[in-house]
Short mmCIF file of C-alpha atoms and ligand atoms in Angstrom, two decimals:
data_model
loop_
_atom_site.label_atom_id
_atom_site.label_comp_id
_atom_site.label_asym_id
_atom_site.label_seq_id
_atom_site.Cartn_x
_atom_site.Cartn_y
_atom_site.Cartn_z
CA MET A 1 22.24 -9.71 8.51
CA ASN A 2 21.48 -13.08 10.03
CA PHE A 3 18.06 -13.41 11.67
CA HIS A 4 17.51 -16.27 14.14
CA VAL A 5 13.99 -16.77 15.46
CA LEU A 6 13.14 -18.93 18.47
CA THR A 7 9.51 -19.92 18.10
CA LEU A 8 6.88 -22.64 18.46
CA PHE A 9 5.63 -21.75 14.93
CA PRO A 10 8.66 -21.79 12.59
CA GLU A 11 6.54 -22.23 9.44
CA MET A 12 4.70 -18.98 10.23
CA ILE A 13 8.04 -17.11 10.27
CA GLU A 14 9.37 -18.85 7.14
CA ASN A 15 6.20 -18.28 5.14
CA GLY A 16 6.03 -14.62 6.11
CA MET A 17 9.68 -13.80 5.52
CA ASN A 18 10.20 -15.71 2.27
CA THR A 19 7.69 -13.42 0.56
CA SER A 20 8.12 -10.10 -1.29
CA ILE A 21 11.16 -7.88 -0.61
CA THR A 22 12.51 -9.84 2.37
CA GLY A 23 12.13 -13.07 0.36
CA ARG A 24 14.10 -11.57 -2.52
CA ALA A 25 16.84 -10.42 -0.10
CA ILE A 26 17.08 -13.91 1.43
CA ALA A 27 17.32 -15.48 -2.04
CA LYS A 28 20.12 -12.99 -2.90
CA GLY A 29 22.01 -13.87 0.31
CA LEU A 30 21.76 -10.33 1.72
CA LEU A 31 19.78 -11.72 4.64
CA SER A 32 19.69 -15.14 6.19
CA LEU A 33 16.83 -16.52 8.23
CA GLU A 34 16.57 -19.53 10.48
CA ALA A 35 13.42 -20.31 12.43
CA ILE A 36 14.26 -22.64 15.29
CA ASN A 37 11.49 -24.73 16.76
CA ILE A 38 11.76 -24.52 20.55
CA ARG A 39 9.81 -27.78 20.72
CA ASP A 40 12.83 -29.58 19.21
CA PHE A 41 14.63 -28.81 22.50
CA ALA A 42 11.97 -30.24 24.81
CA PHE A 43 13.63 -32.59 27.28
CA ASN A 44 10.68 -34.90 27.93
CA LYS A 45 9.01 -37.75 26.07
CA HIS A 46 6.01 -35.74 24.90
CA ASN A 47 7.91 -32.71 23.58
CA LYS A 48 6.05 -30.60 26.13
CA VAL A 49 7.39 -27.04 26.48
CA ASP A 50 4.79 -25.46 28.80
CA ASP A 51 3.66 -25.88 32.39
CA TYR A 52 1.46 -24.27 35.06
CA PRO A 53 2.66 -21.08 36.76
CA TYR A 54 3.78 -21.39 40.40
CA GLY A 55 1.37 -19.47 42.61
CA GLY A 56 -1.55 -20.25 40.32
CA GLY A 57 -3.31 -18.08 37.78
CA ALA A 58 -4.64 -18.41 34.29
CA GLY A 59 -2.87 -20.18 31.46
CA MET A 60 0.44 -21.91 30.93
CA LEU A 61 4.01 -20.69 30.78
CA MET A 62 6.82 -21.67 28.43
CA GLN A 63 9.45 -23.44 30.52
CA ALA A 64 12.99 -22.14 30.85
CA GLU A 65 15.07 -25.14 29.73
CA PRO A 66 13.83 -25.70 26.13
CA VAL A 67 14.14 -21.96 25.45
CA TYR A 68 17.65 -21.95 26.89
CA LEU A 69 18.82 -24.99 24.91
CA ALA A 70 17.39 -23.55 21.69
CA TYR A 71 19.20 -20.25 22.37
CA GLU A 72 22.45 -22.08 23.21
CA SER A 73 22.36 -23.86 19.85
CA ILE A 74 22.58 -20.42 18.19
CA GLU A 75 25.21 -19.04 20.56
CA LYS A 76 27.46 -22.06 19.89
CA ARG A 77 27.20 -21.58 16.13
CA VAL A 78 27.74 -17.82 16.01
CA GLY A 79 30.59 -18.11 18.52
CA ARG A 80 29.60 -15.21 20.79
CA LYS A 81 26.61 -13.79 22.67
CA PRO A 82 24.31 -12.18 20.10
CA ARG A 83 21.68 -9.53 20.82
CA VAL A 84 18.45 -11.28 21.89
CA VAL A 85 15.13 -9.45 21.44
CA TYR A 86 12.18 -10.71 23.48
CA LEU A 87 8.87 -9.63 21.93
CA THR A 88 6.56 -8.48 24.70
CA PRO A 89 3.93 -5.76 25.27
CA GLN A 90 6.04 -4.89 28.35
CA GLY A 91 8.96 -3.77 26.14
CA GLN A 92 10.17 -0.47 24.75
CA VAL A 93 7.96 0.54 21.79
CA PHE A 94 9.70 -0.16 18.47
CA ASN A 95 10.48 2.74 16.13
CA GLN A 96 12.50 3.66 13.04
CA LYS A 97 15.54 4.68 15.08
CA MET A 98 15.68 1.23 16.71
CA ALA A 99 15.32 -0.40 13.28
CA ARG A 100 18.25 1.63 11.93
CA GLU A 101 20.39 0.79 14.95
CA MET A 102 19.60 -2.94 14.98
CA ALA A 103 20.39 -3.16 11.25
CA GLN A 104 24.05 -2.64 12.23
CA GLU A 105 24.18 -6.03 14.01
CA GLU A 106 25.64 -9.10 12.33
CA ASP A 107 23.21 -11.47 14.09
CA LEU A 108 19.87 -10.83 15.75
CA VAL A 109 17.93 -13.37 17.78
CA PHE A 110 14.16 -12.95 18.25
CA LEU A 111 12.49 -14.86 21.06
CA CYS A 112 8.76 -15.35 20.51
CA GLY A 113 6.62 -16.16 23.52
CA HIS A 114 3.23 -17.81 23.60
CA TYR A 115 0.69 -18.78 26.23
CA GLU A 116 0.99 -16.46 29.23
CA GLY A 117 4.70 -15.86 28.66
CA ILE A 118 8.07 -17.41 29.50
CA ASP A 119 9.68 -18.40 32.82
CA GLU A 120 11.39 -15.21 34.05
CA ARG A 121 14.70 -16.94 34.86
CA VAL A 122 15.64 -17.72 31.27
CA LEU A 123 14.70 -14.19 30.20
CA GLU A 124 17.13 -12.83 32.81
CA GLU A 125 19.91 -14.98 31.40
CA ILE A 126 19.58 -14.47 27.65
CA VAL A 127 17.48 -11.40 26.76
CA THR A 128 19.25 -8.12 25.91
CA ASP A 129 16.25 -6.11 24.58
CA TYR A 130 12.57 -6.14 25.55
CA VAL A 131 10.55 -4.77 22.62
CA SER A 132 6.83 -4.13 21.99
CA ILE A 133 5.32 -3.06 18.65
CA GLY A 134 2.52 -0.97 20.17
CA ASP A 135 -0.08 -0.75 22.89
CA TYR A 136 -2.37 -3.64 22.05
CA VAL A 137 -2.23 -7.35 22.89
CA LEU A 138 -1.35 -10.10 20.41
CA THR A 139 -1.44 -13.88 20.82
CA GLY A 140 2.29 -14.36 20.34
CA GLY A 141 5.60 -12.79 19.40
CA GLU A 142 5.77 -14.08 15.80
CA LEU A 143 3.98 -11.17 14.09
CA PRO A 144 5.95 -8.57 16.09
CA ALA A 145 9.21 -10.38 15.20
CA MET A 146 8.25 -10.27 11.51
CA VAL A 147 7.30 -6.59 11.77
CA MET A 148 10.73 -5.85 13.25
CA MET A 149 12.62 -8.00 10.73
CA ASP A 150 10.78 -6.32 7.86
CA SER A 151 11.70 -2.81 8.93
CA ILE A 152 15.28 -3.78 9.92
CA SER A 153 15.77 -5.50 6.54
CA ARG A 154 14.94 -2.27 4.71
CA MET A 155 17.90 -0.65 6.46
CA VAL A 156 20.36 -3.34 5.29
CA PRO A 157 22.40 -2.13 2.27
CA GLY A 158 21.26 -3.72 -1.01
CA VAL A 159 17.89 -4.97 0.24
CA LEU A 160 15.98 -2.14 -1.42
CA ASN A 161 16.66 -1.20 -5.03
CA ASN A 162 17.16 2.46 -6.03
CA GLU A 163 13.48 3.08 -6.64
CA GLU A 164 12.41 1.49 -3.37
CA SER A 165 15.00 3.21 -1.19
CA GLY A 166 13.63 6.72 -1.80
CA GLU A 167 10.92 6.00 0.73
CA THR A 168 13.45 5.60 3.50
CA GLU A 169 14.60 9.21 3.27
CA SER A 170 11.22 10.68 4.09
CA PHE A 171 10.72 9.07 7.48
CA ALA A 172 14.27 10.05 8.39
CA GLY A 173 13.06 13.66 8.47
CA ASN A 174 10.10 12.60 10.66
CA LEU A 175 7.56 13.68 8.06
CA LEU A 176 4.83 11.59 6.44
CA GLU A 177 4.89 10.87 2.71
CA HIS A 178 3.15 13.25 0.30
CA PRO A 179 0.15 11.86 -1.68
CA GLN A 180 0.91 10.07 -4.98
CA TYR A 181 -0.98 9.70 -8.24
CA SER A 182 -0.74 7.45 -11.29
CA ARG A 183 -2.75 7.10 -14.49
CA PRO A 184 -5.41 8.03 -15.48
CA GLU A 185 -5.18 11.82 -15.20
CA GLU A 186 -8.81 11.95 -14.14
CA TRP A 187 -10.60 9.28 -12.07
CA HIS A 188 -14.14 9.52 -10.58
CA GLY A 189 -14.06 13.19 -11.53
CA LYS A 190 -10.88 13.79 -9.51
CA LYS A 191 -7.92 15.33 -11.36
CA VAL A 192 -4.25 14.77 -10.63
CA PRO A 193 -2.80 18.00 -9.15
CA GLU A 194 -1.69 20.22 -12.04
CA VAL A 195 1.86 20.76 -10.76
CA LEU A 196 2.65 17.04 -11.08
CA LEU A 197 1.93 17.19 -14.83
CA SER A 198 4.04 20.33 -15.33
CA GLY A 199 7.42 18.65 -15.60
CA HIS A 200 8.82 21.49 -13.44
CA HIS A 201 10.90 19.51 -10.97
CA ALA A 202 11.64 22.32 -8.53
CA ASN A 203 7.94 23.15 -8.24
CA ILE A 204 7.06 19.47 -7.85
CA GLU A 205 9.58 19.08 -4.99
CA LYS A 206 8.25 22.23 -3.33
CA TRP A 207 4.65 20.97 -3.60
CA ARG A 208 5.59 17.53 -2.22
CA ARG A 209 7.43 19.01 0.74
CA GLU A 210 4.44 21.23 1.54
CA GLN A 211 2.06 18.25 1.28
CA SER A 212 4.29 16.23 3.61
CA ILE A 213 4.22 19.01 6.18
CA TYR A 214 0.45 19.50 5.79
CA ARG A 215 -0.20 15.75 6.26
CA THR A 216 2.09 15.45 9.22
CA ALA A 217 0.55 18.52 10.90
CA GLN A 218 -2.92 17.09 10.34
CA ARG A 219 -2.43 13.36 10.99
CA ARG A 220 0.66 13.02 13.19
CA PRO A 221 1.36 16.41 14.80
CA ASP A 222 3.43 14.60 17.46
CA LEU A 223 6.12 13.87 14.83
CA LEU A 224 6.74 17.53 13.98
CA LYS A 225 8.81 18.29 17.08
CA ASN A 226 11.51 15.89 15.82
CA SER A 227 11.27 16.96 12.18
CA ASP A 228 13.73 19.12 10.28
CA LEU A 229 11.45 22.09 9.47
CA THR A 230 12.91 25.47 8.54
CA ASN A 231 11.61 28.64 10.24
CA LYS A 232 9.56 29.38 7.17
CA GLU A 233 8.01 25.90 7.30
CA TRP A 234 7.20 26.33 11.01
CA ASN A 235 5.37 29.52 10.09
CA TYR A 236 3.35 27.51 7.56
CA VAL A 237 2.45 24.99 10.31
CA ARG A 238 1.36 27.83 12.64
CA GLN A 239 -0.76 29.30 9.86
CA LEU A 240 -2.40 25.90 9.22
CA ARG A 241 -3.15 25.43 12.92
CA LYS A 242 -4.69 28.88 13.18
CA GLN A 243 -6.80 28.18 10.09
CA TRP A 244 -7.96 24.78 11.40
CA LYS A 245 -8.84 26.33 14.75
CA GLU A 246 -10.96 29.02 13.08
CA GLU A 247 -12.67 26.47 10.84
CA GLY A 248 -13.37 24.35 13.92
CA LEU A 249 -15.07 27.32 15.62
CA GLU A 250 -17.06 28.17 12.49
CA ASN A 251 -18.39 24.63 12.34
CA LYS A 252 -19.85 24.92 15.85
CL1 LIG B 301 6.01 -7.70 21.02
N1 LIG B 301 4.03 -9.27 21.80
C1 LIG B 301 2.76 -9.53 22.09
N2 LIG B 301 2.40 -10.75 22.46
N3 LIG B 301 1.82 -8.60 22.03
C2 LIG B 301 2.21 -7.39 21.64
C3 LIG B 301 3.52 -7.06 21.32
C4 LIG B 301 4.43 -8.04 21.41
N4 LIG B 301 3.58 -5.75 20.98
C5 LIG B 301 2.35 -5.31 21.09
N5 LIG B 301 1.51 -6.27 21.51
#
């Protein structure tokens, strides 16, 4: 996977990505990363890349030409038109399915906007995907680009080791992770659930599955409709809901 990031803050991207698991994957050559400074493609004396919006209004816009020239420098090198993701709160909200799908690409370009945005005309010419990371406003596209690259990287073969890749399976079934415990056996008077100390692997798996379903039903019930529950497990969810409803009434 080759990541190309068009940005006014290349050091922010490099510092973020060369850390932890993505940093290890870059060092191993499983991923490559280039952060291209759009300012290097400014066509005026003062390296200016922004200007006032026609029609007036608050703030400045990134101009079309430097963004286009920076993009073209990538297109020329990769020898074809790569997928270009523009990070914007107006985009489709990013999810695990999109991460899995984008991980199949050879090259991915991320275009990070700043100020009040980018001249619409260059977006029309180069952008293939408009993506948001959630319904809140950020100051620029760099953090969203890093969020996307992090989750896409995890889907690239070899990036996670055997121990790390177990985590991937659980979200695939649209269920949240079960709780986890490490030493000591008792902390602040709280004991580790007995079953986890039993060494009985079938019982442990059964307990973890039940905990995953319980958590998902309680914290993210919206995920359950796309999960892979058996009829028996759906009955468990119905029983939990009934119980929570009754407890809710009792508390009133
Ligand atoms: Cl992708 N960009 C910006 N600027 N703000 C956001 C976002 C993206 N996703 C959520 N908020």
